[in-house]
mmCIF file of C-alpha atoms in Angstrom:
data_model
loop_
_atom_site.group_PDB
_atom_site.id
_atom_site.type_symbol
_atom_site.label_atom_id
_atom_site.label_comp_id
_atom_site.label_asym_id
_atom_site.label_seq_id
_atom_site.Cartn_x
_atom_site.Cartn_y
_atom_site.Cartn_z
ATOM 1 C CA MET A 1 -6.699 -170.708 -189.586
ATOM 2 C CA ALA A 2 -6.983 -169.592 -186.027
ATOM 3 C CA ASN A 3 -9.857 -171.222 -184.174
ATOM 4 C CA SER A 4 -10.055 -168.597 -181.694
ATOM 5 C CA GLU A 5 -12.770 -169.790 -178.555
ATOM 6 C CA LYS A 6 -13.246 -169.587 -175.470
ATOM 7 C CA THR A 7 -12.842 -172.622 -172.185
ATOM 8 C CA LEU A 8 -13.353 -172.439 -168.888
ATOM 9 C CA VAL A 9 -10.471 -172.277 -165.587
ATOM 10 C CA LEU A 10 -12.034 -173.275 -162.338
ATOM 11 C CA VAL A 11 -9.229 -172.931 -159.396
ATOM 12 C CA LYS A 12 -10.545 -174.840 -157.410
ATOM 13 C CA PRO A 13 -10.529 -174.304 -153.347
ATOM 14 C CA ASP A 14 -7.197 -176.008 -152.253
ATOM 15 C CA GLY A 15 -5.718 -174.077 -154.792
ATOM 16 C CA VAL A 16 -7.925 -170.849 -153.865
ATOM 17 C CA ALA A 17 -6.931 -171.575 -150.001
ATOM 18 C CA GLU A 18 -3.365 -171.870 -151.642
ATOM 19 C CA GLY A 19 -3.088 -168.314 -152.840
ATOM 20 C CA HIS A 20 -2.164 -170.288 -155.865
ATOM 21 C CA ILE A 21 -4.550 -168.210 -157.848
ATOM 22 C CA GLY A 22 -1.511 -165.323 -158.809
ATOM 23 C CA GLN A 23 0.083 -167.832 -160.858
ATOM 24 C CA ILE A 24 -2.388 -169.921 -162.701
ATOM 25 C CA ILE A 25 -3.759 -167.031 -164.198
ATOM 26 C CA SER A 26 0.709 -165.573 -164.693
ATOM 27 C CA ARG A 27 0.835 -168.958 -166.478
ATOM 28 C CA LEU A 28 -2.238 -167.912 -168.603
ATOM 29 C CA GLU A 29 -1.512 -164.983 -169.574
ATOM 30 C CA SER A 30 2.406 -166.072 -170.267
ATOM 31 C CA LYS A 31 0.734 -168.406 -173.361
ATOM 32 C CA ARG A 32 -0.762 -164.939 -174.177
ATOM 33 C CA TYR A 33 -4.039 -165.317 -173.324
ATOM 34 C CA GLN A 34 -6.812 -163.019 -172.340
ATOM 35 C CA ILE A 35 -9.340 -163.305 -168.773
ATOM 36 C CA ALA A 36 -12.596 -161.619 -170.624
ATOM 37 C CA ALA A 37 -14.537 -162.388 -166.973
ATOM 38 C CA LEU A 38 -13.056 -163.498 -163.646
ATOM 39 C CA LYS A 39 -15.144 -164.020 -160.630
ATOM 40 C CA VAL A 40 -14.513 -165.278 -156.486
ATOM 41 C CA VAL A 41 -17.845 -167.790 -156.157
ATOM 42 C CA THR A 42 -19.969 -170.164 -153.606
ATOM 43 C CA ALA A 43 -20.368 -173.383 -155.096
ATOM 44 C CA THR A 44 -24.061 -173.925 -155.018
ATOM 45 C CA THR A 45 -24.951 -178.086 -155.263
ATOM 46 C CA ASP A 46 -27.135 -177.267 -158.086
ATOM 47 C CA GLN A 47 -24.246 -175.647 -159.789
ATOM 48 C CA LEU A 48 -22.250 -178.389 -158.905
ATOM 49 C CA LYS A 49 -24.841 -181.607 -160.077
ATOM 50 C CA ARG A 50 -24.653 -179.205 -163.136
ATOM 51 C CA HIS A 51 -20.733 -179.668 -163.951
ATOM 52 C CA TYR A 52 -20.073 -183.234 -163.191
ATOM 53 C CA ARG A 53 -23.626 -184.400 -164.081
ATOM 54 C CA GLU A 54 -22.170 -187.509 -165.710
ATOM 55 C CA GLN A 55 -20.958 -188.367 -161.973
ATOM 56 C CA VAL A 56 -23.850 -186.787 -160.025
ATOM 57 C CA GLU A 57 -25.414 -191.064 -159.442
ATOM 58 C CA LYS A 58 -21.574 -192.613 -159.072
ATOM 59 C CA PRO A 59 -20.865 -193.408 -155.096
ATOM 60 C CA TYR A 60 -18.150 -191.039 -154.665
ATOM 61 C CA PHE A 61 -20.184 -187.529 -156.108
ATOM 62 C CA HIS A 62 -20.815 -186.541 -152.824
ATOM 63 C CA GLU A 63 -17.256 -186.532 -151.790
ATOM 64 C CA ILE A 64 -16.077 -184.406 -154.798
ATOM 65 C CA GLN A 65 -19.478 -181.970 -153.634
ATOM 66 C CA THR A 66 -17.929 -181.470 -150.233
ATOM 67 C CA TYR A 67 -14.695 -180.820 -152.366
ATOM 68 C CA MET A 68 -16.056 -178.117 -154.618
ATOM 69 C CA GLN A 69 -17.697 -176.919 -151.055
ATOM 70 C CA GLU A 70 -15.164 -176.289 -148.285
ATOM 71 C CA GLY A 71 -14.069 -172.890 -149.607
ATOM 72 C CA PRO A 72 -15.202 -170.498 -152.374
ATOM 73 C CA LEU A 73 -13.141 -171.065 -156.055
ATOM 74 C CA VAL A 74 -11.941 -168.411 -159.038
ATOM 75 C CA ALA A 75 -14.249 -169.466 -162.054
ATOM 76 C CA ILE A 76 -12.104 -167.689 -164.899
ATOM 77 C CA ILE A 77 -13.603 -167.694 -168.774
ATOM 78 C CA VAL A 78 -10.514 -167.779 -170.763
ATOM 79 C CA THR A 79 -9.700 -166.807 -174.560
ATOM 80 C CA GLY A 80 -8.010 -167.270 -177.397
ATOM 81 C CA THR A 81 -6.540 -169.379 -180.381
ATOM 82 C CA ASP A 82 -6.962 -172.945 -179.686
ATOM 83 C CA VAL A 83 -7.360 -172.454 -175.960
ATOM 84 C CA VAL A 84 -9.080 -175.384 -175.142
ATOM 85 C CA LYS A 85 -6.938 -178.095 -175.549
ATOM 86 C CA THR A 86 -3.482 -175.617 -174.681
ATOM 87 C CA VAL A 87 -5.068 -174.406 -171.720
ATOM 88 C CA HIS A 88 -6.208 -178.330 -170.925
ATOM 89 C CA ASN A 89 -2.484 -179.801 -171.615
ATOM 90 C CA LEU A 90 -1.044 -177.112 -169.767
ATOM 91 C CA ALA A 91 -2.804 -177.972 -166.346
ATOM 92 C CA GLY A 92 -1.739 -181.426 -166.277
ATOM 93 C CA LYS A 93 -3.355 -184.866 -166.299
ATOM 94 C CA THR A 94 -5.829 -185.684 -164.097
ATOM 95 C CA ARG A 95 -4.324 -187.357 -161.075
ATOM 96 C CA PRO A 96 -1.727 -184.926 -159.193
ATOM 97 C CA ASN A 97 0.569 -187.754 -158.920
ATOM 98 C CA ASP A 98 0.373 -188.392 -163.349
ATOM 99 C CA ALA A 99 0.335 -184.411 -162.989
ATOM 100 C CA GLN A 100 4.210 -184.063 -165.479
ATOM 101 C CA PRO A 101 6.667 -180.580 -164.275
ATOM 102 C CA GLY A 102 5.483 -177.538 -165.536
ATOM 103 C CA THR A 103 1.749 -178.098 -165.726
ATOM 104 C CA ILE A 104 -0.379 -176.444 -162.784
ATOM 105 C CA ARG A 105 -0.999 -179.505 -161.231
ATOM 106 C CA GLY A 106 2.649 -180.955 -161.779
ATOM 107 C CA ASP A 107 4.209 -177.590 -159.621
ATOM 108 C CA PHE A 108 0.768 -177.091 -157.569
ATOM 109 C CA ALA A 109 -1.322 -179.827 -156.470
ATOM 110 C CA HIS A 110 -0.756 -182.137 -153.961
ATOM 111 C CA ALA A 111 -1.522 -186.254 -153.775
ATOM 112 C CA TYR A 112 -3.696 -186.695 -150.295
ATOM 113 C CA PRO A 113 -3.246 -190.289 -148.719
ATOM 114 C CA ASP A 114 -7.482 -189.738 -147.687
ATOM 115 C CA GLY A 115 -8.366 -190.829 -152.163
ATOM 116 C CA ILE A 116 -10.264 -187.299 -152.450
ATOM 117 C CA LEU A 117 -8.471 -186.354 -154.988
ATOM 118 C CA ARG A 118 -7.744 -182.349 -154.874
ATOM 119 C CA ASN A 119 -5.936 -180.677 -157.743
ATOM 120 C CA ILE A 120 -6.132 -177.394 -157.783
ATOM 121 C CA VAL A 121 -8.160 -176.862 -161.056
ATOM 122 C CA HIS A 122 -10.134 -177.775 -163.590
ATOM 123 C CA THR A 123 -10.331 -176.972 -167.444
ATOM 124 C CA SER A 124 -12.757 -177.608 -169.396
ATOM 125 C CA ASP A 125 -11.916 -180.798 -172.210
ATOM 126 C CA SER A 126 -13.770 -179.950 -175.183
ATOM 127 C CA ARG A 127 -15.670 -177.004 -177.081
ATOM 128 C CA GLU A 128 -19.010 -178.348 -176.260
ATOM 129 C CA ASN A 129 -18.123 -178.979 -172.690
ATOM 130 C CA ALA A 130 -16.580 -175.331 -172.115
ATOM 131 C CA HIS A 131 -20.133 -173.685 -173.562
ATOM 132 C CA HIS A 132 -22.235 -175.703 -171.364
ATOM 133 C CA GLU A 133 -19.977 -175.458 -167.973
ATOM 134 C CA ILE A 134 -18.919 -171.446 -168.991
ATOM 135 C CA ALA A 135 -23.434 -171.106 -168.049
ATOM 136 C CA ILE A 136 -23.030 -173.466 -165.606
ATOM 137 C CA TRP A 137 -20.940 -170.767 -163.727
ATOM 138 C CA PHE A 138 -21.495 -167.151 -165.389
ATOM 139 C CA PRO A 139 -24.860 -167.259 -165.803
ATOM 140 C CA GLU A 140 -25.024 -163.336 -166.106
ATOM 141 C CA LEU A 141 -23.079 -163.482 -169.536
ATOM 142 C CA ALA A 142 -25.750 -166.398 -170.936
ATOM 143 C CA VAL A 143 -28.592 -163.951 -170.526
ATOM 144 C CA GLU A 144 -26.257 -160.730 -172.234
ATOM 145 C CA ALA A 145 -25.364 -162.554 -174.357
ATOM 146 C CA HIS A 146 -29.438 -164.352 -175.751
ATOM 147 C CA GLN A 147 -30.404 -160.616 -174.221
ATOM 148 C CA GLN A 148 -28.141 -158.817 -177.355
ATOM 149 C CA ALA A 149 -28.864 -161.746 -179.480
ATOM 150 C CA SER A 150 -33.014 -161.108 -179.812
ATOM 151 C CA PRO A 151 -34.193 -158.128 -181.134
ATOM 152 C CA SER A 152 -36.214 -155.463 -178.399
ATOM 153 C CA LYS A 153 -39.444 -155.020 -178.021
ATOM 154 C CA LYS A 154 -41.094 -151.613 -177.315
#
């Protein structure tokens, strides 16, 4: 049985600055996935705290925040069969040095000597996280979905 679902892809500021948006979208489309929504955003501190909720109390969270706010990012909702797992694998290992050639990070990300992890792209790693992350980056879609599900009052 087909497992149609949604996932979130964030092209991070380094991916945007280096001009990889089109190449990343092409890789998603070559897998026959659909782009359901796309927008350019500047990350707010609130969005980052909610997105990286498990790292907020870590000593390196400030570095994540600085990195994610150094320029615009592109938020993309991708839909298709088994899209969460497949897109997460397409991104490659989190650390660019560990990512295989043929993955987004393996082909486009760089190892930086300053120790800050700049890895071009984020992808949801589970359906639950995809749902949570889509609500953070596309709150207007969560409102629309809620309004469509609720009967209108006259």
